[in-house]
XYZ file of C-alpha atoms in Angstrom:
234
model
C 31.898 -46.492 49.291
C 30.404 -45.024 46.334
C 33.055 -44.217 43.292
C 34.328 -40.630 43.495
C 32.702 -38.994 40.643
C 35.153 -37.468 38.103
C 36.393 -34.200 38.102
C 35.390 -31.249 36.521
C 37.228 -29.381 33.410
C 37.888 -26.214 32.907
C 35.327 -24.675 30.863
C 38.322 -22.581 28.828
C 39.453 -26.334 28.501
C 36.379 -27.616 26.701
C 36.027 -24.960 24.205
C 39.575 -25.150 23.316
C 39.106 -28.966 23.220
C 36.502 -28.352 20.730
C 37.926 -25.799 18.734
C 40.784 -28.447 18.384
C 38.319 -31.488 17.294
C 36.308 -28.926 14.849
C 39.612 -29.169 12.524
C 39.020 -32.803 11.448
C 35.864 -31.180 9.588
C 32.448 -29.950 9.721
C 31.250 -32.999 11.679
C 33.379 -32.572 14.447
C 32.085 -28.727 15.199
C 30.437 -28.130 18.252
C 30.466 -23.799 18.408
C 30.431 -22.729 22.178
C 30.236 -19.224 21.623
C 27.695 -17.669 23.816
C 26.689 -14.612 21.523
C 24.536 -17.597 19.400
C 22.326 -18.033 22.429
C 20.701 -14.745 20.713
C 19.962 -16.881 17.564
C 16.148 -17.759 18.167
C 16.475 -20.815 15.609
C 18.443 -22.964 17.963
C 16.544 -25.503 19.606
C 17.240 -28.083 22.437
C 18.855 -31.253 21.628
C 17.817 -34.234 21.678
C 14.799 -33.038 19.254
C 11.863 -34.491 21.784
C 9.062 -32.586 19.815
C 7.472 -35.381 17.487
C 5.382 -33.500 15.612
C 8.454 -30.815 14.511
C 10.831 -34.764 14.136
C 7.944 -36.056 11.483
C 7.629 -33.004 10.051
C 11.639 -32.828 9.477
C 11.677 -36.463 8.818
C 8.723 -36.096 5.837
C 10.757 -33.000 4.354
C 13.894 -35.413 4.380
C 12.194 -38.269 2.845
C 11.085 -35.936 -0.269
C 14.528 -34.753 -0.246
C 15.891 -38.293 -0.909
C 12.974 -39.483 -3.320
C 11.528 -42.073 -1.337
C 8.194 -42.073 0.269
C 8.965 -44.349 2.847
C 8.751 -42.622 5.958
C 11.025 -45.328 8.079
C 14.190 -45.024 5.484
C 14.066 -41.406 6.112
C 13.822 -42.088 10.059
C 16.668 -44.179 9.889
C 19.213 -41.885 7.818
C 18.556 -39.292 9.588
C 18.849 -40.754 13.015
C 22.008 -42.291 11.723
C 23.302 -38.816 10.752
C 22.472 -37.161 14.109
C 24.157 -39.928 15.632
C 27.507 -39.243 13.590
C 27.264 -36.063 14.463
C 27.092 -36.214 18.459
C 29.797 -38.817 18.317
C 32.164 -37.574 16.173
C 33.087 -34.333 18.081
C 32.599 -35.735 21.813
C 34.855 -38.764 20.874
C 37.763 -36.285 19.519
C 37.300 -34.746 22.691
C 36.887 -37.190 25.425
C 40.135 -39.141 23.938
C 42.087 -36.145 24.975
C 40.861 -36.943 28.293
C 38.112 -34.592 28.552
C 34.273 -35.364 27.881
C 31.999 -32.459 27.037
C 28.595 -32.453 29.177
C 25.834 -32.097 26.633
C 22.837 -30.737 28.633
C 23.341 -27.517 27.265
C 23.612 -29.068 23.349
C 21.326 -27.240 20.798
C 20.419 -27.966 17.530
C 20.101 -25.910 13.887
C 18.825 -27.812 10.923
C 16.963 -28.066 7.914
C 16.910 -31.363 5.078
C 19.723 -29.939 2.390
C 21.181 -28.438 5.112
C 24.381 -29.522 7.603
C 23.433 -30.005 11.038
C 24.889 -27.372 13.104
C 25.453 -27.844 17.090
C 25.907 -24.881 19.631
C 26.891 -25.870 23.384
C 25.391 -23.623 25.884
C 27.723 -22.714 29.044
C 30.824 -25.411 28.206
C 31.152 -27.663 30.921
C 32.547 -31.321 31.451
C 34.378 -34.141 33.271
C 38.033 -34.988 33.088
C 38.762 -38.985 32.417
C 41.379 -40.755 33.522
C 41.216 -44.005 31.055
C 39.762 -45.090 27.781
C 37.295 -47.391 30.014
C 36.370 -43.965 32.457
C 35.750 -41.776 29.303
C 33.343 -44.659 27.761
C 31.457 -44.478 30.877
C 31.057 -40.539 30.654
C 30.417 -40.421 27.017
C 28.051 -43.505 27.256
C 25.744 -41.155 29.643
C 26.130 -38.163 27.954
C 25.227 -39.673 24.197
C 23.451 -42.976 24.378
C 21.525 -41.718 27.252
C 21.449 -38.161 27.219
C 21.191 -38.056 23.639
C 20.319 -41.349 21.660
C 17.529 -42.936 23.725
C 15.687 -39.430 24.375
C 15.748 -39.423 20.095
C 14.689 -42.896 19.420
C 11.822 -42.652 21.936
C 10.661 -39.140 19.874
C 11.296 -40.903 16.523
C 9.565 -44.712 17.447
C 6.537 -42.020 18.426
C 5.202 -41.741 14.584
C 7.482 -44.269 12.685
C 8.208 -48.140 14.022
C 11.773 -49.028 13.766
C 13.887 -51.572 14.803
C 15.810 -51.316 17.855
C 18.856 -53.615 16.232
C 18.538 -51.382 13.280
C 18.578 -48.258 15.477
C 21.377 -49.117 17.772
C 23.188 -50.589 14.473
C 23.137 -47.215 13.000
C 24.522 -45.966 16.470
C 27.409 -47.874 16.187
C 27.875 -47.565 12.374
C 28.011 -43.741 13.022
C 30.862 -44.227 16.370
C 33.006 -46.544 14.212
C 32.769 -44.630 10.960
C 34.379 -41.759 13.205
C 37.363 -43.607 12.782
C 37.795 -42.970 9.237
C 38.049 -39.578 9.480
C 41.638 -37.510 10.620
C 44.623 -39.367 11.382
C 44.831 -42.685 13.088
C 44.567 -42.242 16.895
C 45.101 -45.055 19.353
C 43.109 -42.965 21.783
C 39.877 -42.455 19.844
C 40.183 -46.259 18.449
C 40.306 -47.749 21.842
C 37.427 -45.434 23.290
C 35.405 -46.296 20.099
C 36.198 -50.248 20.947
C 35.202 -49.461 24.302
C 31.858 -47.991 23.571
C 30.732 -50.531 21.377
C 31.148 -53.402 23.879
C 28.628 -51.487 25.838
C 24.558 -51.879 25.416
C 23.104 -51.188 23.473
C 25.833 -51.334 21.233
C 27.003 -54.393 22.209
C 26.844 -56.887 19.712
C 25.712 -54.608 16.916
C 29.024 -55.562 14.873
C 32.248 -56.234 14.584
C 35.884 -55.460 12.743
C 36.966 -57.269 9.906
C 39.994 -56.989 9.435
C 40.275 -53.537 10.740
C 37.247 -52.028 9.579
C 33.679 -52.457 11.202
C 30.874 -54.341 9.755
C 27.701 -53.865 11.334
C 24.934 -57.119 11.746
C 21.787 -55.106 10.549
C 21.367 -52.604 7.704
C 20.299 -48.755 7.360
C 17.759 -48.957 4.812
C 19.809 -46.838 2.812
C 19.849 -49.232 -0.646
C 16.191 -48.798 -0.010
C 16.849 -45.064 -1.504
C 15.565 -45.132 -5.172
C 16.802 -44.865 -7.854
C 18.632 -47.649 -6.088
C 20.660 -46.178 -3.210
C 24.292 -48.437 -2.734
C 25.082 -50.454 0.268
C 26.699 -48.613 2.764
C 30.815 -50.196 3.314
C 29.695 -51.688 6.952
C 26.571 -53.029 5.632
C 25.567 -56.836 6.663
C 23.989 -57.045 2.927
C 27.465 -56.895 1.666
C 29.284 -60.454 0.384
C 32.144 -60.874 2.448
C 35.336 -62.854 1.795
């Protein structure tokens, strides 16, 4: 017999679940309040419009002073990826994992990324291992892939580099608010799923990633990131 599929939250649940998360700072907001869906400036998420992602990812690059087109790709798809994960994860280790079909998107380069959820709905989880699952669809393929395939449309990155950043973004999560054993062991869980599998691993506690950003690629010399595979280790 197939596996029963999860049940259903509350939607008061989910917005009060992300109310909650949106106190461990700006990257964990997710607004759900339905008077923004008279905003006209939102637009769907995942970005799928190439033509609007260059032109975003060109204004980025001049933003950062470099005219390499790929080191702008991969910042900002490492930023958008923070930024999906760091809210759902505070979430879904509370048992409860947003659906993101309804996700929309507000940006600009010198701007933060804002997120609005349209009509809050979601899945309750019984385990760290059943919320990986649900957050695995809802991000890496709901999310994640639909981006990469827009971005790899009019700039050629890596797919270790890509999925690198993925998991750079999930474990840096961790770093920020107080120490939960429930979002640690989801975050472990994730990345021991493709394509995040094998993208890094924890040092001594913290994670350190097997490919690189491009990030020290920013002039006038940007640093190494703390996860970065450039990095001596001892």
């Amino acid at each position: 017999m197939p596996a029963a599929e999860p049940p259903a939250a509350d939607p008061a649940e989910i917005v009060e679940a992300l109310r909650d998360a949106a106190r461990l700072g700006p990257f964990f907001e997710i607004g759900t309040d339905p008077a923004e869906e008279a905003d006209p400036t939102w637009r769907p998420f995942p970005e799928t419009d190439r033509d609007r992602l260059a032109g975003l990812t060109d204004r980025y690059a001049e933003r950062l002073g470099t005219d390499e087109r790929r080191v702008a790709a991969s910042i900002l798809f490492q930023g958008l990826a923070s930024r999906l994960w760091s809210p759902v994860v505070a979430v879904a280790a509370r048992g409860i994992v947003p659906d993101l079909s309804g996700l929309h998107w507000r940006w600009a380069p010198g701007a933060p990324v804002a997120l609005w959820l349209a009509d809050p709905r979601g899945r309750r989880a019984k385990d760290a291992r059943d919320a990986a699952g649900l957050v695995h669809d809802a991000v890496v393929d709901g999310q994640l892939r639909p981006l990469r395939d827009a971005m790899l449309g009019f700039v050629r990155l890596a797919d270790g580099l890509l999925w690198g950043n993925a998991a750079s973004a999930l474990a840096g999560g961790l770093n920020v608010g107080p120490a939960e054993p429930g979002r640690a062991a989801l975050v472990r869980e994730l990345l021991a799923r493709e394509p995040l599998a094998g993208t890094g691993t924890f040092v001594r506690g913290r994670f350190v990633r097997r490919s690189c950003c491009l990030y020290y690629r920013v002039p006038p010399g940007g640093e190494m990131c703390g996860d970065c595979a450039l990095l001596p280790r001892r």
